[in-house]
Amino acid sequence: MSFTVAIVGRPNVGKSTLFNRLIGEKKSITDDVSGVTRDRIYGECEWGRHKFSVIDTGGFVPHSTDVFEKHIREQVMIAVEEASLLLFVVDATTGITALDDEFGNLLRKSQKKVFLVVNKVDNLERKNDAAEFYSMGFDNIFFIASISGSGTGELLDAIIERIPDTPDTTPDVDNLSNVPKVCIVGQPNVGKSSLVNALMGEERSIVTEIAGTTRDSIHSYYNKFGKRLILIDTAGIRRKNRVKENLEFYSVIRAVKAIDESDVAVVVIDATKGITHQDLTIYRMAVRKHRGIIVAVNKWDLIEKETNTARDMEAVIKAKLAPFNDVPVIFISAHEKQRIFRIVETVEMVYNNLRRRIPTSELNEVMLKVIEGYGPPATDGKLVTIKYVTQLPSAHPTFAFFSNHPKYIREPYRNFLENKLREHFEFTGVPISIVFREK
């Protein structure tokens, strides 16, 4: 399971500003009015060589009868339950409030690791005043100013120290460490559980016509016809403004974690609806996390077909997936068990592509010839050359191109190189990263 940090606290202490600082983008809306964050926001923080998931939560107001605050309060407690580490944010400008005290007592009962984060400490006077927060009795306390970033480096260092090491074990016959982990993701009611049940040949997951039946991620060991997989069935992911029930919010956290945990994501879409904006959101989440990807178009038995129906729909899907659309698209019916074994075969292919390593000599022989034929355009009067390329040791295919002026190489040429890598080597279903370094 991925390491997850939840940012919690009463309203208007700067939780969303800290969240934006940690993930490096302005994803949460921030305002001086309390209660701006209502839906839960998810992001990923990268610090050094470590990555972890971050959840921004709404302001916690105990005992309130306001319908929104009651709903937020319940969802905050779910985030507390699911998180690996809690950042309890308080405000140095107001001092310790009754709400802080009450929430602090509640967090102590959770038995979770808690960092007390005193925000808005942006000068020496405030730091001296903030010393009163030691009286709250938390072992780990950090003084930061999230709007400027002051102190967040020390906070991040402390967070990554809590991320457990997961070294690879020596593989053997009974070890599942080298078995592909495959998460089945998609919107509610697209047939994810039906697909898992069809593959497993048993009613492994509860299947109903009600969207959101699956609340947890369910792991199943598939071992048939010489193929071995860990199948992870997840709850449906909806747009956040449609997550109305707390149990569904709980499911979304688990589904996001399942993508983190997997090697390959099978994005299931409904053939009767076509590929939707939310399908694309789920797809891009898997791309950002550099997972192998397969698109499974389910309920194909319900579609009236002509000669080129599948070909035309695949073209529409890939056009919407662009720019990264080098992914397998499989038309299936989980209900009728049509072409479901193709998913297993394709998972194996994509997983092998994810782990593919190209020898440096072969890489340079091919790519330097490509670059000689069409080199990077000159920029600002600089003649840009690339002399060497190698694949870096990473969890997904990452290539370093060494150049005399790497900062002058633009995105169109990066896309050109990626297309040539895909043309000459097999990376279908796998996002590729390209970095330029100075030589």
Short mmCIF file of C-alpha atoms in Angstrom, two decimals:
data_model
loop_
_atom_site.label_atom_id
_atom_site.label_comp_id
_atom_site.label_asym_id
_atom_site.label_seq_id
_atom_site.Cartn_x
_atom_site.Cartn_y
_atom_site.Cartn_z
CA MET A 1 0.00 0.00 0.00
CA SER A 2 1.37 3.49 -0.85
CA PHE A 3 2.49 5.94 1.85
CA THR A 4 -0.23 8.55 2.30
CA VAL A 5 -0.09 11.83 4.22
CA ALA A 6 -3.33 13.57 5.24
CA ILE A 7 -3.35 17.29 6.07
CA VAL A 8 -5.91 17.94 8.81
CA GLY A 9 -6.93 20.74 11.16
CA ARG A 10 -9.66 23.27 11.89
CA PRO A 11 -10.80 25.72 9.18
CA ASN A 12 -8.61 28.52 7.85
CA VAL A 13 -5.21 27.46 9.22
CA GLY A 14 -3.61 27.13 5.76
CA LYS A 15 -4.04 23.41 5.02
CA SER A 16 -4.67 23.93 1.30
CA THR A 17 -1.74 26.33 0.97
CA LEU A 18 0.51 23.68 2.52
CA PHE A 19 -0.98 21.05 0.20
CA ASN A 20 -0.22 23.20 -2.85
CA ARG A 21 3.31 23.77 -1.56
CA LEU A 22 3.94 20.02 -1.09
CA ILE A 23 2.67 18.94 -4.51
CA GLY A 24 4.23 21.91 -6.30
CA GLU A 25 1.10 23.25 -7.98
CA LYS A 26 -1.99 25.27 -7.11
CA LYS A 27 -4.50 22.46 -7.12
CA SER A 28 -6.52 23.38 -4.02
CA ILE A 29 -8.47 26.64 -3.90
CA THR A 30 -7.22 28.83 -1.08
CA ASP A 31 -9.04 31.77 0.47
CA ASP A 32 -9.24 33.63 3.77
CA VAL A 33 -12.85 32.44 4.14
CA SER A 34 -13.06 29.27 6.21
CA GLY A 35 -14.54 26.13 4.70
CA VAL A 36 -13.31 26.64 1.11
CA THR A 37 -12.11 23.02 0.82
CA ARG A 38 -15.12 20.71 0.87
CA ASP A 39 -14.27 17.94 -1.57
CA ARG A 40 -11.12 16.00 -0.83
CA ILE A 41 -8.16 16.82 -3.04
CA TYR A 42 -5.44 14.29 -3.91
CA GLY A 43 -1.91 14.90 -5.09
CA GLU A 44 1.57 13.46 -5.19
CA CYS A 45 4.65 14.94 -3.53
CA GLU A 46 8.17 14.18 -4.70
CA TRP A 47 11.07 14.94 -2.39
CA GLY A 48 14.52 13.63 -3.20
CA ARG A 49 14.07 10.08 -4.45
CA HIS A 50 10.83 9.55 -2.56
CA LYS A 51 7.23 9.99 -3.62
CA PHE A 52 4.12 9.85 -1.49
CA SER A 53 0.42 10.66 -1.82
CA VAL A 54 -1.07 13.73 -0.11
CA ILE A 55 -4.72 14.33 0.81
CA ASP A 56 -6.02 17.83 1.51
CA THR A 57 -9.04 17.78 3.84
CA GLY A 58 -11.68 20.29 4.82
CA GLY A 59 -11.70 22.19 8.10
CA PHE A 60 -12.75 20.02 11.05
CA VAL A 61 -15.53 21.54 13.19
CA PRO A 62 -16.77 19.13 15.90
CA HIS A 63 -20.43 19.10 17.01
CA SER A 64 -21.53 21.46 14.20
CA THR A 65 -25.04 20.84 12.83
CA ASP A 66 -24.25 22.58 9.54
CA VAL A 67 -24.83 20.02 6.77
CA PHE A 68 -21.56 20.80 4.99
CA GLU A 69 -19.45 20.85 8.15
CA LYS A 70 -21.01 17.57 9.30
CA HIS A 71 -20.21 15.98 5.95
CA ILE A 72 -16.64 17.35 6.00
CA ARG A 73 -16.13 16.14 9.56
CA GLU A 74 -17.07 12.58 8.66
CA GLN A 75 -14.80 12.56 5.63
CA VAL A 76 -11.88 13.99 7.61
CA MET A 77 -12.18 11.03 9.99
CA ILE A 78 -12.06 8.62 7.03
CA ALA A 79 -8.88 10.34 5.80
CA VAL A 80 -7.41 10.01 9.31
CA GLU A 81 -8.20 6.30 9.28
CA GLU A 82 -6.63 5.71 5.87
CA ALA A 83 -3.51 7.89 6.18
CA SER A 84 -0.04 6.60 7.06
CA LEU A 85 0.91 9.95 8.64
CA LEU A 86 -1.11 13.00 9.73
CA LEU A 87 -0.03 16.64 9.44
CA PHE A 88 -2.06 18.47 12.11
CA VAL A 89 -1.93 22.11 11.00
CA VAL A 90 -2.46 24.96 13.47
CA ASP A 91 -2.20 28.75 13.15
CA ALA A 92 0.59 30.66 14.91
CA THR A 93 -1.29 33.96 14.58
CA THR A 94 -4.25 32.80 16.67
CA GLY A 95 -2.47 30.56 19.17
CA ILE A 96 -4.03 27.39 20.57
CA THR A 97 -7.82 27.43 20.23
CA ALA A 98 -10.46 25.23 21.80
CA LEU A 99 -10.97 23.57 18.40
CA ASP A 100 -7.25 22.79 18.19
CA ASP A 101 -7.32 21.22 21.64
CA GLU A 102 -10.38 19.11 20.90
CA PHE A 103 -9.07 17.91 17.54
CA GLY A 104 -5.66 17.18 19.07
CA ASN A 105 -7.27 14.95 21.69
CA LEU A 106 -9.15 13.12 18.97
CA LEU A 107 -5.96 12.52 16.96
CA ARG A 108 -4.19 11.06 20.00
CA LYS A 109 -6.93 8.44 20.23
CA SER A 110 -6.39 7.47 16.57
CA GLN A 111 -2.99 5.92 17.39
CA LYS A 112 -1.66 7.38 14.12
CA LYS A 113 1.69 9.13 13.75
CA VAL A 114 1.04 12.89 13.99
CA PHE A 115 3.26 15.83 13.08
CA LEU A 116 2.07 19.10 14.63
CA VAL A 117 2.66 21.76 11.95
CA VAL A 118 2.52 25.35 13.22
CA ASN A 119 1.79 27.46 10.14
CA LYS A 120 2.23 31.19 9.41
CA VAL A 121 5.52 31.41 11.37
CA ASP A 122 7.11 33.95 9.04
CA ASN A 123 9.21 36.03 11.47
CA LEU A 124 11.17 35.66 14.70
CA GLU A 125 8.44 37.23 16.86
CA ARG A 126 5.87 34.70 15.67
CA LYS A 127 8.33 31.87 16.22
CA ASN A 128 8.79 32.95 19.82
CA ASP A 129 5.01 33.21 20.31
CA ALA A 130 4.51 29.81 18.68
CA ALA A 131 6.46 28.11 21.45
CA GLU A 132 3.14 27.76 23.29
CA PHE A 133 2.24 24.90 20.93
CA TYR A 134 4.77 22.67 22.71
CA SER A 135 2.18 22.51 25.49
CA MET A 136 -0.06 20.39 23.22
CA GLY A 137 2.24 17.46 23.95
CA PHE A 138 3.06 16.20 20.45
CA ASP A 139 6.54 14.73 20.01
CA ASN A 140 7.10 16.09 16.50
CA ILE A 141 6.48 19.81 15.98
CA PHE A 142 7.45 21.92 12.96
CA PHE A 143 7.29 25.69 12.47
CA ILE A 144 6.61 26.68 8.86
CA ALA A 145 5.20 29.38 6.60
CA SER A 146 3.54 27.42 3.83
CA ILE A 147 2.87 30.50 1.69
CA SER A 148 6.63 31.18 1.38
CA GLY A 149 7.90 27.63 1.90
CA SER A 150 9.91 28.46 5.00
CA GLY A 151 10.45 25.32 7.10
CA THR A 152 8.78 22.95 4.64
CA GLY A 153 12.11 21.36 3.71
CA GLU A 154 12.66 20.17 7.27
CA LEU A 155 9.07 18.92 7.38
CA LEU A 156 9.55 16.94 4.16
CA ASP A 157 12.84 15.46 5.41
CA ALA A 158 11.01 14.21 8.50
CA ILE A 159 8.16 12.77 6.40
CA ILE A 160 10.40 10.70 4.12
CA GLU A 161 12.23 9.34 7.17
CA ARG A 162 8.91 7.71 8.12
CA ILE A 163 8.44 6.03 4.72
CA PRO A 164 9.25 2.36 5.28
CA ASP A 165 11.89 0.73 3.11
CA THR A 166 10.53 -2.04 0.88
CA PRO A 167 13.58 -3.82 -0.51
CA ASP A 168 13.07 -6.48 -3.15
CA THR A 169 13.24 -10.00 -1.83
CA THR A 170 15.05 -12.82 -3.56
CA PRO A 171 12.60 -14.33 -6.03
CA ASP A 172 11.66 -17.99 -5.71
CA VAL A 173 8.88 -20.25 -6.88
CA ASP A 174 6.48 -19.22 -4.13
CA ASN A 175 7.38 -15.53 -4.14
CA LEU A 176 4.93 -13.10 -5.76
CA SER A 177 7.32 -10.13 -5.88
CA ASN A 178 7.83 -10.52 -9.65
CA VAL A 179 4.18 -11.19 -10.43
CA PRO A 180 2.55 -8.22 -12.20
CA LYS A 181 0.12 -6.26 -10.02
CA VAL A 182 -2.82 -5.18 -12.15
CA CYS A 183 -5.42 -2.70 -10.92
CA ILE A 184 -8.83 -2.61 -12.59
CA VAL A 185 -9.92 1.04 -12.49
CA GLY A 186 -12.72 3.12 -13.94
CA GLN A 187 -15.92 4.91 -13.16
CA PRO A 188 -18.61 3.20 -11.08
CA ASN A 189 -20.73 0.59 -12.82
CA VAL A 190 -18.55 0.06 -15.91
CA GLY A 191 -18.10 -3.63 -15.08
CA LYS A 192 -14.82 -3.77 -13.17
CA SER A 193 -15.97 -6.39 -10.68
CA SER A 194 -17.67 -8.38 -13.44
CA LEU A 195 -14.36 -8.45 -15.30
CA VAL A 196 -12.46 -9.70 -12.24
CA ASN A 197 -15.11 -12.37 -11.62
CA ALA A 198 -14.97 -13.48 -15.27
CA LEU A 199 -11.19 -13.78 -15.16
CA MET A 200 -11.18 -15.59 -11.83
CA GLY A 201 -14.09 -17.86 -12.78
CA GLU A 202 -15.83 -17.15 -9.48
CA GLU A 203 -17.88 -14.49 -7.73
CA ARG A 204 -14.84 -12.83 -6.15
CA SER A 205 -16.42 -9.37 -6.00
CA ILE A 206 -20.00 -8.34 -5.28
CA VAL A 207 -21.71 -7.24 -8.50
CA THR A 208 -24.93 -5.21 -8.60
CA GLU A 209 -26.49 -2.58 -10.84
CA ILE A 210 -25.93 0.01 -8.11
CA ALA A 211 -22.92 2.24 -8.79
CA GLY A 212 -20.30 2.14 -6.06
CA THR A 213 -20.97 -1.39 -4.74
CA THR A 214 -17.24 -2.11 -4.40
CA ARG A 215 -16.00 -0.10 -1.41
CA ASP A 216 -12.58 -1.63 -0.87
CA SER A 217 -9.78 -2.63 -3.17
CA ILE A 218 -9.91 -6.43 -3.48
CA HIS A 219 -6.77 -8.46 -4.27
CA SER A 220 -7.08 -11.74 -6.17
CA TYR A 221 -4.29 -14.11 -7.22
CA TYR A 222 -4.75 -15.22 -10.84
CA ASN A 223 -2.84 -18.39 -11.80
CA LYS A 224 -4.26 -19.98 -14.96
CA PHE A 225 -2.98 -21.16 -18.33
CA GLY A 226 0.61 -20.46 -17.30
CA LYS A 227 -0.10 -16.81 -16.45
CA ARG A 228 0.17 -15.29 -12.97
CA LEU A 229 -1.22 -11.91 -11.91
CA ILE A 230 -2.33 -10.06 -8.81
CA LEU A 231 -5.68 -8.52 -9.77
CA ILE A 232 -6.77 -5.47 -7.78
CA ASP A 233 -10.46 -4.60 -8.15
CA THR A 234 -11.12 -1.02 -7.06
CA ALA A 235 -14.06 1.20 -6.31
CA GLY A 236 -15.31 3.43 -9.12
CA ILE A 237 -13.68 6.85 -9.36
CA ARG A 238 -16.12 9.71 -9.92
CA ARG A 239 -15.64 13.42 -10.33
CA LYS A 240 -15.09 14.77 -6.83
CA ASN A 241 -18.21 16.95 -6.89
CA ARG A 242 -20.27 13.76 -7.31
CA VAL A 243 -18.77 11.97 -4.32
CA LYS A 244 -21.76 12.45 -2.07
CA GLU A 245 -21.49 9.49 0.29
CA ASN A 246 -18.66 9.00 2.73
CA LEU A 247 -18.31 5.33 1.81
CA GLU A 248 -17.66 6.35 -1.78
CA PHE A 249 -15.04 8.86 -0.63
CA TYR A 250 -13.41 6.02 1.30
CA SER A 251 -13.44 3.99 -1.93
CA VAL A 252 -11.76 6.77 -3.92
CA ILE A 253 -8.83 6.86 -1.50
CA ARG A 254 -8.41 3.11 -1.89
CA ALA A 255 -8.64 3.32 -5.69
CA VAL A 256 -5.94 6.02 -5.88
CA LYS A 257 -3.75 3.87 -3.63
CA ALA A 258 -4.37 0.85 -5.86
CA ILE A 259 -2.94 2.71 -8.86
CA ASP A 260 0.11 3.55 -6.73
CA GLU A 261 0.44 -0.11 -5.79
CA SER A 262 0.07 -1.56 -9.29
CA ASP A 263 2.42 -2.12 -12.20
CA VAL A 264 -0.28 -2.06 -14.87
CA ALA A 265 -3.63 -0.23 -14.83
CA VAL A 266 -6.54 -1.60 -16.85
CA VAL A 267 -8.80 1.42 -17.44
CA VAL A 268 -12.31 0.06 -18.02
CA ILE A 269 -14.74 2.23 -19.99
CA ASP A 270 -18.37 1.66 -20.95
CA ALA A 271 -18.83 0.99 -24.67
CA THR A 272 -22.39 2.31 -24.54
CA LYS A 273 -21.18 5.72 -23.34
CA GLY A 274 -17.85 5.98 -25.12
CA ILE A 275 -14.80 7.56 -23.53
CA THR A 276 -15.79 10.40 -21.20
CA HIS A 277 -13.95 13.25 -19.51
CA GLN A 278 -13.78 11.28 -16.27
CA ASP A 279 -12.33 8.26 -18.09
CA LEU A 280 -9.59 10.56 -19.38
CA THR A 281 -8.96 11.87 -15.87
CA ILE A 282 -8.44 8.31 -14.59
CA TYR A 283 -6.24 7.48 -17.59
CA ARG A 284 -4.05 10.54 -17.05
CA MET A 285 -3.72 9.72 -13.36
CA ALA A 286 -2.18 6.37 -14.36
CA VAL A 287 0.05 8.12 -16.95
CA ARG A 288 1.33 10.63 -14.35
CA LYS A 289 2.20 7.73 -12.07
CA HIS A 290 4.08 6.02 -14.96
CA ARG A 291 2.07 2.80 -14.83
CA GLY A 292 1.63 0.45 -17.75
CA ILE A 293 -1.82 1.09 -19.26
CA ILE A 294 -4.46 -0.91 -21.12
CA VAL A 295 -7.88 0.44 -22.12
CA ALA A 296 -10.65 -2.17 -21.91
CA VAL A 297 -13.91 -1.21 -23.63
CA ASN A 298 -16.51 -3.27 -21.77
CA LYS A 299 -20.15 -4.10 -22.66
CA TRP A 300 -19.15 -4.53 -26.31
CA ASP A 301 -21.95 -7.10 -26.64
CA LEU A 302 -24.49 -4.27 -26.25
CA ILE A 303 -23.22 -2.35 -29.28
CA GLU A 304 -24.79 -2.70 -32.72
CA LYS A 305 -21.86 -3.40 -35.00
CA GLU A 306 -20.94 -2.82 -38.59
CA THR A 307 -17.78 -3.85 -40.43
CA ASN A 308 -15.49 -1.16 -38.99
CA THR A 309 -17.23 -0.31 -35.71
CA ALA A 310 -14.33 -1.41 -33.48
CA ARG A 311 -11.72 0.25 -35.70
CA ASP A 312 -13.64 3.54 -35.76
CA MET A 313 -14.22 3.57 -31.99
CA GLU A 314 -10.56 2.78 -31.34
CA ALA A 315 -9.58 5.75 -33.52
CA VAL A 316 -11.90 8.03 -31.53
CA ILE A 317 -10.51 6.75 -28.21
CA LYS A 318 -6.87 7.16 -29.25
CA ALA A 319 -7.53 10.67 -30.55
CA LYS A 320 -8.83 11.61 -27.09
CA LEU A 321 -5.91 9.90 -25.33
CA ALA A 322 -3.34 11.96 -27.27
CA PRO A 323 -0.53 12.87 -26.99
CA PHE A 324 0.29 9.54 -25.30
CA ASN A 325 -1.95 7.08 -27.11
CA ASP A 326 0.39 4.17 -27.80
CA VAL A 327 -1.79 1.95 -25.65
CA PRO A 328 -3.63 -1.32 -26.35
CA VAL A 329 -7.41 -0.93 -26.72
CA ILE A 330 -9.34 -4.18 -26.20
CA PHE A 331 -13.06 -4.60 -26.82
CA ILE A 332 -14.53 -7.02 -24.30
CA SER A 333 -17.71 -8.25 -22.70
CA ALA A 334 -17.16 -9.32 -19.11
CA HIS A 335 -20.76 -10.59 -19.00
CA GLU A 336 -20.31 -12.81 -22.06
CA LYS A 337 -16.61 -13.51 -21.32
CA GLN A 338 -15.64 -12.25 -24.78
CA ARG A 339 -11.91 -11.56 -25.33
CA ILE A 340 -11.20 -11.33 -21.60
CA PHE A 341 -8.14 -13.60 -21.88
CA ARG A 342 -6.63 -11.07 -24.30
CA ILE A 343 -6.38 -8.74 -21.31
CA VAL A 344 -4.18 -11.26 -19.49
CA GLU A 345 -1.94 -11.71 -22.53
CA THR A 346 -1.74 -7.95 -23.07
CA VAL A 347 -0.93 -7.31 -19.40
CA GLU A 348 2.07 -9.61 -19.77
CA MET A 349 3.21 -7.72 -22.88
CA VAL A 350 2.81 -4.28 -21.27
CA TYR A 351 4.51 -5.43 -18.06
CA ASN A 352 7.50 -6.68 -20.07
CA ASN A 353 7.62 -3.35 -21.92
CA LEU A 354 7.57 -1.52 -18.58
CA ARG A 355 10.65 -3.44 -17.47
CA ARG A 356 12.41 -3.38 -20.84
CA ARG A 357 16.06 -2.33 -20.81
CA ILE A 358 17.78 -1.35 -24.06
CA PRO A 359 21.57 -1.94 -24.17
CA THR A 360 23.43 1.37 -24.41
CA SER A 361 25.33 0.31 -27.54
CA GLU A 362 22.12 -0.59 -29.38
CA LEU A 363 20.40 2.58 -28.17
CA ASN A 364 23.19 4.81 -29.48
CA GLU A 365 23.48 2.93 -32.75
CA VAL A 366 19.82 3.56 -33.50
CA MET A 367 19.12 6.95 -31.93
CA LEU A 368 22.31 8.76 -32.96
CA LYS A 369 21.55 7.82 -36.56
CA VAL A 370 18.04 9.28 -36.11
CA ILE A 371 19.48 12.46 -34.57
CA GLU A 372 22.05 12.77 -37.37
CA GLY A 373 19.19 12.74 -39.88
CA TYR A 374 17.14 15.31 -37.95
CA GLY A 375 18.94 17.12 -35.16
CA PRO A 376 17.50 19.55 -32.61
CA PRO A 377 16.79 22.99 -34.12
CA ALA A 378 19.15 25.83 -33.25
CA THR A 379 17.73 28.18 -30.60
CA ASP A 380 18.86 31.75 -29.85
CA GLY A 381 21.81 31.24 -32.17
CA LYS A 382 22.96 28.14 -30.28
CA LEU A 383 23.90 25.06 -32.30
CA VAL A 384 22.52 22.17 -30.26
CA THR A 385 24.05 18.72 -30.58
CA ILE A 386 23.33 15.40 -28.87
CA LYS A 387 26.32 13.10 -28.47
CA TYR A 388 25.15 10.21 -26.32
CA VAL A 389 22.05 8.49 -24.98
CA THR A 390 21.51 5.93 -22.24
CA GLN A 391 18.62 4.36 -20.36
CA LEU A 392 18.57 5.26 -16.69
CA PRO A 393 17.94 2.66 -13.96
CA SER A 394 14.35 3.53 -12.98
CA ALA A 395 11.03 1.79 -12.39
CA HIS A 396 9.74 2.90 -15.81
CA PRO A 397 11.59 3.56 -19.10
CA THR A 398 13.61 6.76 -18.70
CA PHE A 399 16.21 7.91 -21.21
CA ALA A 400 18.95 10.53 -20.79
CA PHE A 401 20.18 12.40 -23.85
CA PHE A 402 23.50 14.21 -23.31
CA SER A 403 23.80 17.53 -25.13
CA ASN A 404 26.04 20.60 -25.24
CA HIS A 405 23.00 22.86 -24.62
CA PRO A 406 20.26 20.74 -23.00
CA LYS A 407 18.19 23.72 -21.85
CA TYR A 408 17.65 24.81 -25.47
CA ILE A 409 15.95 21.57 -26.53
CA ARG A 410 12.22 22.23 -26.82
CA GLU A 411 9.15 20.06 -26.27
CA PRO A 412 8.45 19.30 -29.97
CA TYR A 413 11.89 17.71 -30.32
CA ARG A 414 11.38 15.76 -27.09
CA ASN A 415 8.17 14.39 -28.62
CA PHE A 416 10.06 13.53 -31.82
CA LEU A 417 12.62 11.51 -29.84
CA GLU A 418 9.90 9.69 -27.91
CA ASN A 419 8.14 8.77 -31.15
CA LYS A 420 11.40 7.40 -32.59
CA LEU A 421 12.06 5.37 -29.44
CA ARG A 422 8.59 3.85 -29.80
CA GLU A 423 9.15 3.27 -33.52
CA HIS A 424 12.40 1.34 -33.04
CA PHE A 425 11.77 -0.34 -29.68
CA GLU A 426 8.68 -1.97 -28.15
CA PHE A 427 7.14 0.31 -25.49
CA THR A 428 3.42 -0.02 -26.25
CA GLY A 429 1.30 0.76 -23.20
CA VAL A 430 4.14 2.39 -21.27
CA PRO A 431 4.78 6.12 -20.61
CA ILE A 432 8.36 7.12 -21.49
CA SER A 433 10.36 9.83 -19.70
CA ILE A 434 13.12 11.75 -21.49
CA VAL A 435 15.65 13.97 -19.74
CA PHE A 436 18.37 16.13 -21.26
CA ARG A 437 21.70 16.46 -19.51
CA GLU A 438 24.79 18.51 -20.21
CA LYS A 439 27.88 16.86 -21.61
#
